[in-house]
């Protein structure tokens, strides 16, 4: 059984100047993150620019990550699409390539009822044999997984968890409260600033974009927590605040990828048009990187 826990980076997709995928650097990032102690890898999540990769590119990214990972940590594949048939196709593709877990974002653009979302997820879960994690990010999709719906979906055998990126801690708490009767159901924070609090409430960790920049620091939140070092875990959590404050200068995943490039890795820019950060933002990111380097953050 795949153990869903800890810090899982939604690994960025390195690109060349012509916006093609930089496969050698993608392999390098896989090894960098694993060596830093992460507990899983999540290709083509939001920070992996899933919204702008075509299906062939997603297939290649996943194949590279699975191959380079070589079974060291679980690989979570983002397979959600707007339509149920497309989501099933992408989920089966991910399973065939060796993904360990599926992360299935809600459909987007068109408003979906709870019953429509239930039928969607149930159909996807029945079409695969690997675990499925629900992905709630209503600010990006316009559709929200209510606590009542998550409770209902937790009864589906291979739906094993939910990632909550709503930023609403009470929503995440209700996920935890309503799914405790199923001991193997996990709740992961999709908001990096809530990982420590997720763990305190009984959650299992987080899918953390900032782990692309500071994998050791982010991993320390979880590792210190499970060892009983609550103060150390909280300090690790608090330490990423200065970097997260830079998100005001642009799209968060653009900020994250820019920061990784500033650390010296040739990951390129996000695909246009989502690749612009004002000069004051670049200066702020560099200042935070320099300050955190002095503090020993990695």
Short mmCIF file of C-alpha atoms in Angstrom, two decimals:
data_model
loop_
_atom_site.label_atom_id
_atom_site.label_comp_id
_atom_site.label_asym_id
_atom_site.label_seq_id
_atom_site.Cartn_x
_atom_site.Cartn_y
_atom_site.Cartn_z
CA UNK A 1 0.00 0.00 0.00
CA UNK A 2 1.22 3.50 -0.84
CA UNK A 3 1.58 5.58 2.31
CA UNK A 4 0.17 9.07 1.77
CA UNK A 5 1.87 11.42 4.19
CA UNK A 6 4.47 14.11 4.61
CA UNK A 7 5.60 16.83 2.25
CA UNK A 8 4.93 16.29 -1.45
CA UNK A 9 6.22 18.99 -3.81
CA UNK A 10 4.12 19.72 -6.90
CA UNK A 11 7.35 19.60 -8.88
CA UNK A 12 7.92 22.42 -11.35
CA UNK A 13 8.29 21.64 -15.05
CA UNK A 14 11.65 23.04 -16.23
CA UNK A 15 11.52 24.61 -19.68
CA UNK A 16 13.97 25.80 -22.29
CA UNK A 17 13.87 29.28 -23.83
CA UNK A 18 11.52 28.03 -26.56
CA UNK A 19 9.14 26.72 -23.84
CA UNK A 20 9.91 23.08 -24.62
CA UNK A 21 10.40 20.79 -21.62
CA UNK A 22 13.94 20.63 -20.26
CA UNK A 23 14.09 16.92 -19.49
CA UNK A 24 17.67 16.81 -18.08
CA UNK A 25 16.79 19.53 -15.56
CA UNK A 26 13.52 17.80 -14.69
CA UNK A 27 15.57 14.73 -13.77
CA UNK A 28 17.89 16.93 -11.75
CA UNK A 29 14.96 18.41 -9.83
CA UNK A 30 13.60 14.93 -9.08
CA UNK A 31 16.92 13.95 -7.51
CA UNK A 32 17.37 17.28 -5.73
CA UNK A 33 13.98 17.00 -4.04
CA UNK A 34 14.36 13.35 -3.07
CA UNK A 35 17.83 13.99 -1.64
CA UNK A 36 16.28 16.78 0.46
CA UNK A 37 13.97 14.22 2.07
CA UNK A 38 10.57 14.85 0.47
CA UNK A 39 7.93 12.16 0.89
CA UNK A 40 6.56 12.13 -2.64
CA UNK A 41 6.55 13.92 -5.99
CA UNK A 42 3.57 15.44 -7.75
CA UNK A 43 4.16 16.13 -11.46
CA UNK A 44 1.93 18.56 -13.37
CA UNK A 45 0.18 20.08 -10.43
CA UNK A 46 -0.44 23.83 -10.39
CA UNK A 47 3.26 24.54 -9.84
CA UNK A 48 4.04 22.12 -12.65
CA UNK A 49 1.92 24.27 -15.00
CA UNK A 50 -0.61 21.54 -15.66
CA UNK A 51 -3.01 24.18 -16.96
CA UNK A 52 -0.76 24.89 -19.95
CA UNK A 53 0.78 21.48 -20.79
CA UNK A 54 -0.81 19.40 -23.52
CA UNK A 55 -1.57 15.72 -23.02
CA UNK A 56 1.55 14.45 -24.79
CA UNK A 57 3.69 16.73 -22.65
CA UNK A 58 2.00 15.52 -19.48
CA UNK A 59 2.60 11.93 -20.54
CA UNK A 60 6.29 12.65 -21.14
CA UNK A 61 6.75 14.58 -17.88
CA UNK A 62 5.20 11.74 -15.90
CA UNK A 63 7.29 9.12 -17.72
CA UNK A 64 10.49 11.02 -16.93
CA UNK A 65 9.58 11.55 -13.27
CA UNK A 66 8.59 7.90 -12.76
CA UNK A 67 11.76 6.67 -14.47
CA UNK A 68 14.11 9.00 -12.58
CA UNK A 69 12.35 8.41 -9.28
CA UNK A 70 12.83 4.66 -9.67
CA UNK A 71 10.43 3.81 -6.86
CA UNK A 72 12.13 5.89 -4.18
CA UNK A 73 9.04 7.91 -3.22
CA UNK A 74 5.37 7.75 -4.28
CA UNK A 75 4.52 9.64 -7.46
CA UNK A 76 1.24 11.55 -7.49
CA UNK A 77 -0.08 12.39 -10.96
CA UNK A 78 -2.53 15.21 -11.63
CA UNK A 79 -5.08 13.70 -13.99
CA UNK A 80 -8.14 15.92 -13.65
CA UNK A 81 -9.82 17.39 -16.72
CA UNK A 82 -13.06 19.28 -17.27
CA UNK A 83 -14.89 16.21 -18.58
CA UNK A 84 -15.33 12.81 -16.94
CA UNK A 85 -14.30 10.83 -20.04
CA UNK A 86 -11.12 12.87 -20.44
CA UNK A 87 -10.31 12.53 -16.75
CA UNK A 88 -10.70 8.77 -16.97
CA UNK A 89 -8.44 8.63 -20.02
CA UNK A 90 -5.73 10.70 -18.35
CA UNK A 91 -6.07 8.71 -15.11
CA UNK A 92 -5.65 5.42 -16.93
CA UNK A 93 -2.66 6.83 -18.79
CA UNK A 94 -1.06 7.87 -15.50
CA UNK A 95 -1.69 4.46 -13.98
CA UNK A 96 -0.19 2.70 -17.01
CA UNK A 97 2.98 4.82 -16.75
CA UNK A 98 3.52 3.85 -13.13
CA UNK A 99 1.96 6.63 -11.06
CA UNK A 100 1.28 5.50 -7.50
CA UNK A 101 -1.52 7.97 -6.71
CA UNK A 102 -3.87 10.18 -8.72
CA UNK A 103 -4.64 13.76 -7.73
CA UNK A 104 -7.92 14.69 -9.39
CA UNK A 105 -8.81 18.36 -9.41
CA UNK A 106 -12.46 19.35 -9.69
CA UNK A 107 -13.78 20.21 -13.15
CA UNK A 108 -13.60 23.91 -13.87
CA UNK A 109 -15.30 26.80 -15.69
CA UNK A 110 -18.82 25.29 -15.68
CA UNK A 111 -20.52 25.20 -12.28
CA UNK A 112 -21.06 21.65 -10.99
CA UNK A 113 -23.52 20.47 -8.34
CA UNK A 114 -22.48 18.14 -5.51
CA UNK A 115 -24.27 15.28 -7.24
CA UNK A 116 -22.47 15.95 -10.51
CA UNK A 117 -19.13 16.03 -8.71
CA UNK A 118 -19.98 12.82 -6.86
CA UNK A 119 -20.82 11.00 -10.09
CA UNK A 120 -17.66 12.36 -11.72
CA UNK A 121 -15.31 11.18 -8.98
CA UNK A 122 -17.06 7.86 -8.54
CA UNK A 123 -16.70 7.11 -12.26
CA UNK A 124 -13.01 8.02 -12.23
CA UNK A 125 -12.33 5.91 -9.14
CA UNK A 126 -14.04 2.90 -10.67
CA UNK A 127 -11.95 3.21 -13.84
CA UNK A 128 -8.58 2.79 -12.08
CA UNK A 129 -7.08 0.61 -9.37
CA UNK A 130 -4.59 3.05 -7.80
CA UNK A 131 -5.55 5.46 -4.99
CA UNK A 132 -7.34 8.71 -5.83
CA UNK A 133 -6.89 11.95 -3.90
CA UNK A 134 -9.54 14.64 -4.36
CA UNK A 135 -8.23 18.14 -5.07
CA UNK A 136 -10.17 21.18 -3.85
CA UNK A 137 -8.97 24.55 -5.16
CA UNK A 138 -12.13 26.63 -5.70
CA UNK A 139 -10.31 29.92 -6.36
CA UNK A 140 -8.86 28.41 -9.54
CA UNK A 141 -11.71 26.14 -10.66
CA UNK A 142 -14.90 27.82 -9.47
CA UNK A 143 -16.06 24.50 -8.01
CA UNK A 144 -15.74 23.51 -4.36
CA UNK A 145 -15.77 20.13 -2.65
CA UNK A 146 -18.07 20.61 0.34
CA UNK A 147 -17.30 18.74 3.57
CA UNK A 148 -20.52 16.75 3.12
CA UNK A 149 -19.47 15.70 -0.38
CA UNK A 150 -15.98 14.71 0.77
CA UNK A 151 -17.55 12.59 3.51
CA UNK A 152 -19.74 10.89 0.92
CA UNK A 153 -16.83 10.31 -1.46
CA UNK A 154 -14.67 8.89 1.34
CA UNK A 155 -16.93 5.83 1.24
CA UNK A 156 -15.67 5.03 -2.28
CA UNK A 157 -13.03 2.35 -1.79
CA UNK A 158 -10.04 3.79 -3.66
CA UNK A 159 -10.74 7.45 -2.95
CA UNK A 160 -8.26 7.72 -0.11
CA UNK A 161 -7.81 11.40 0.62
CA UNK A 162 -8.31 15.05 -0.20
CA UNK A 163 -5.99 17.98 -0.80
CA UNK A 164 -7.52 21.25 0.34
CA UNK A 165 -6.16 24.41 -1.28
CA UNK A 166 -9.10 26.59 -0.30
CA UNK A 167 -7.04 28.41 2.35
CA UNK A 168 -10.04 28.05 4.66
CA UNK A 169 -8.79 26.20 7.73
CA UNK A 170 -12.29 25.48 8.99
CA UNK A 171 -13.06 23.77 5.69
CA UNK A 172 -10.03 21.53 6.17
CA UNK A 173 -11.06 20.86 9.78
CA UNK A 174 -14.48 19.74 8.59
CA UNK A 175 -12.85 17.38 6.09
CA UNK A 176 -10.96 15.84 9.01
CA UNK A 177 -14.02 15.67 11.26
CA UNK A 178 -16.25 14.07 8.64
CA UNK A 179 -13.77 11.41 7.47
CA UNK A 180 -12.30 10.16 10.77
CA UNK A 181 -14.46 7.05 10.68
CA UNK A 182 -12.30 5.87 7.78
CA UNK A 183 -8.86 5.45 9.32
CA UNK A 184 -6.93 5.32 6.03
CA UNK A 185 -8.43 8.54 4.62
CA UNK A 186 -5.92 11.40 4.59
CA UNK A 187 -6.35 15.16 4.51
CA UNK A 188 -3.46 17.12 3.00
CA UNK A 189 -3.02 20.87 3.10
CA UNK A 190 -2.61 22.52 -0.28
CA UNK A 191 -1.83 25.81 1.44
CA UNK A 192 1.81 25.84 2.57
CA UNK A 193 1.12 28.14 5.53
CA UNK A 194 -1.31 25.63 7.08
CA UNK A 195 0.78 22.43 7.06
CA UNK A 196 1.78 22.58 10.73
CA UNK A 197 -1.80 23.32 11.74
CA UNK A 198 -3.05 20.51 9.50
CA UNK A 199 -0.77 18.10 11.38
CA UNK A 200 -1.91 19.38 14.77
CA UNK A 201 -5.53 18.79 13.76
CA UNK A 202 -4.83 15.20 12.68
CA UNK A 203 -3.97 15.73 9.03
CA UNK A 204 -1.18 13.99 7.15
CA UNK A 205 0.96 16.82 5.73
CA UNK A 206 0.83 18.89 2.60
CA UNK A 207 1.35 19.18 -1.12
CA UNK A 208 3.65 22.17 -0.88
CA UNK A 209 4.69 24.45 -3.74
CA UNK A 210 7.32 26.13 -1.57
CA UNK A 211 9.08 22.76 -1.28
CA UNK A 212 10.41 23.42 -4.79
CA UNK A 213 12.37 26.32 -3.28
CA UNK A 214 13.03 25.09 0.27
CA UNK A 215 12.61 21.30 0.26
CA UNK A 216 14.63 20.66 3.43
CA UNK A 217 12.85 23.38 5.38
CA UNK A 218 9.41 22.24 4.29
CA UNK A 219 10.21 18.60 5.00
CA UNK A 220 11.38 19.62 8.47
CA UNK A 221 7.85 20.74 9.36
CA UNK A 222 6.67 17.15 9.07
CA UNK A 223 9.78 15.35 10.29
CA UNK A 224 10.07 17.45 13.44
CA UNK A 225 6.37 17.14 14.12
CA UNK A 226 6.30 13.32 14.02
CA UNK A 227 9.33 13.24 16.32
CA UNK A 228 7.44 15.33 18.85
CA UNK A 229 9.44 18.53 18.28
CA UNK A 230 6.43 20.80 18.00
CA UNK A 231 8.42 23.99 18.57
CA UNK A 232 10.90 23.05 15.86
CA UNK A 233 8.09 22.17 13.47
CA UNK A 234 6.38 25.49 14.13
CA UNK A 235 9.63 27.40 13.56
CA UNK A 236 10.11 25.65 10.21
CA UNK A 237 6.53 26.56 9.32
CA UNK A 238 6.99 30.18 10.32
CA UNK A 239 10.24 30.49 8.38
CA UNK A 240 8.56 30.37 4.97
CA UNK A 241 6.39 33.41 5.67
CA UNK A 242 8.85 35.88 4.17
CA UNK A 243 8.92 33.96 0.91
CA UNK A 244 5.15 33.56 0.79
CA UNK A 245 4.85 37.31 1.23
CA UNK A 246 6.42 37.61 -2.22
CA UNK A 247 3.31 36.05 -3.75
CA UNK A 248 1.73 39.48 -3.88
CA UNK A 249 3.99 40.30 -6.82
CA UNK A 250 2.54 37.75 -9.22
CA UNK A 251 1.05 34.32 -9.81
CA UNK A 252 2.32 32.11 -6.95
CA UNK A 253 3.66 29.38 -9.22
CA UNK A 254 5.45 32.03 -11.31
CA UNK A 255 7.05 33.31 -8.09
CA UNK A 256 8.07 29.78 -7.10
CA UNK A 257 9.63 28.93 -10.46
CA UNK A 258 11.44 32.28 -10.60
CA UNK A 259 12.87 31.65 -7.12
CA UNK A 260 14.14 28.20 -8.11
CA UNK A 261 15.87 29.80 -11.11
CA UNK A 262 17.40 32.42 -8.82
CA UNK A 263 18.85 29.60 -6.73
CA UNK A 264 20.89 28.65 -9.78
CA UNK A 265 18.83 25.93 -11.43
CA UNK A 266 18.13 26.32 -15.19
CA UNK A 267 14.38 25.76 -14.90
CA UNK A 268 13.40 28.62 -17.22
CA UNK A 269 10.31 30.76 -16.99
CA UNK A 270 6.67 29.79 -16.80
CA UNK A 271 4.95 29.63 -20.17
CA UNK A 272 3.59 32.87 -21.53
CA UNK A 273 1.59 34.78 -20.65
CA UNK A 274 2.07 33.70 -17.04
CA UNK A 275 5.72 34.71 -16.79
CA UNK A 276 5.79 38.35 -15.74
CA UNK A 277 7.00 39.70 -12.39
CA UNK A 278 7.64 43.43 -11.86
CA UNK A 279 11.16 44.58 -11.04
CA UNK A 280 10.19 45.30 -7.44
CA UNK A 281 9.01 41.69 -7.17
CA UNK A 282 12.28 40.32 -8.53
CA UNK A 283 14.18 42.45 -6.05
CA UNK A 284 11.96 41.29 -3.18
CA UNK A 285 12.43 37.61 -4.08
CA UNK A 286 16.19 38.04 -4.32
CA UNK A 287 16.27 39.84 -0.98
CA UNK A 288 14.31 37.04 0.70
CA UNK A 289 16.51 34.37 -0.87
CA UNK A 290 19.63 36.14 0.39
CA UNK A 291 18.19 36.58 3.88
CA UNK A 292 17.06 32.97 4.09
CA UNK A 293 20.40 31.73 2.83
CA UNK A 294 22.02 33.51 5.77
CA UNK A 295 19.57 31.67 8.04
CA UNK A 296 20.59 28.34 6.53
CA UNK A 297 17.30 27.63 4.81
CA UNK A 298 17.45 25.09 1.99
#
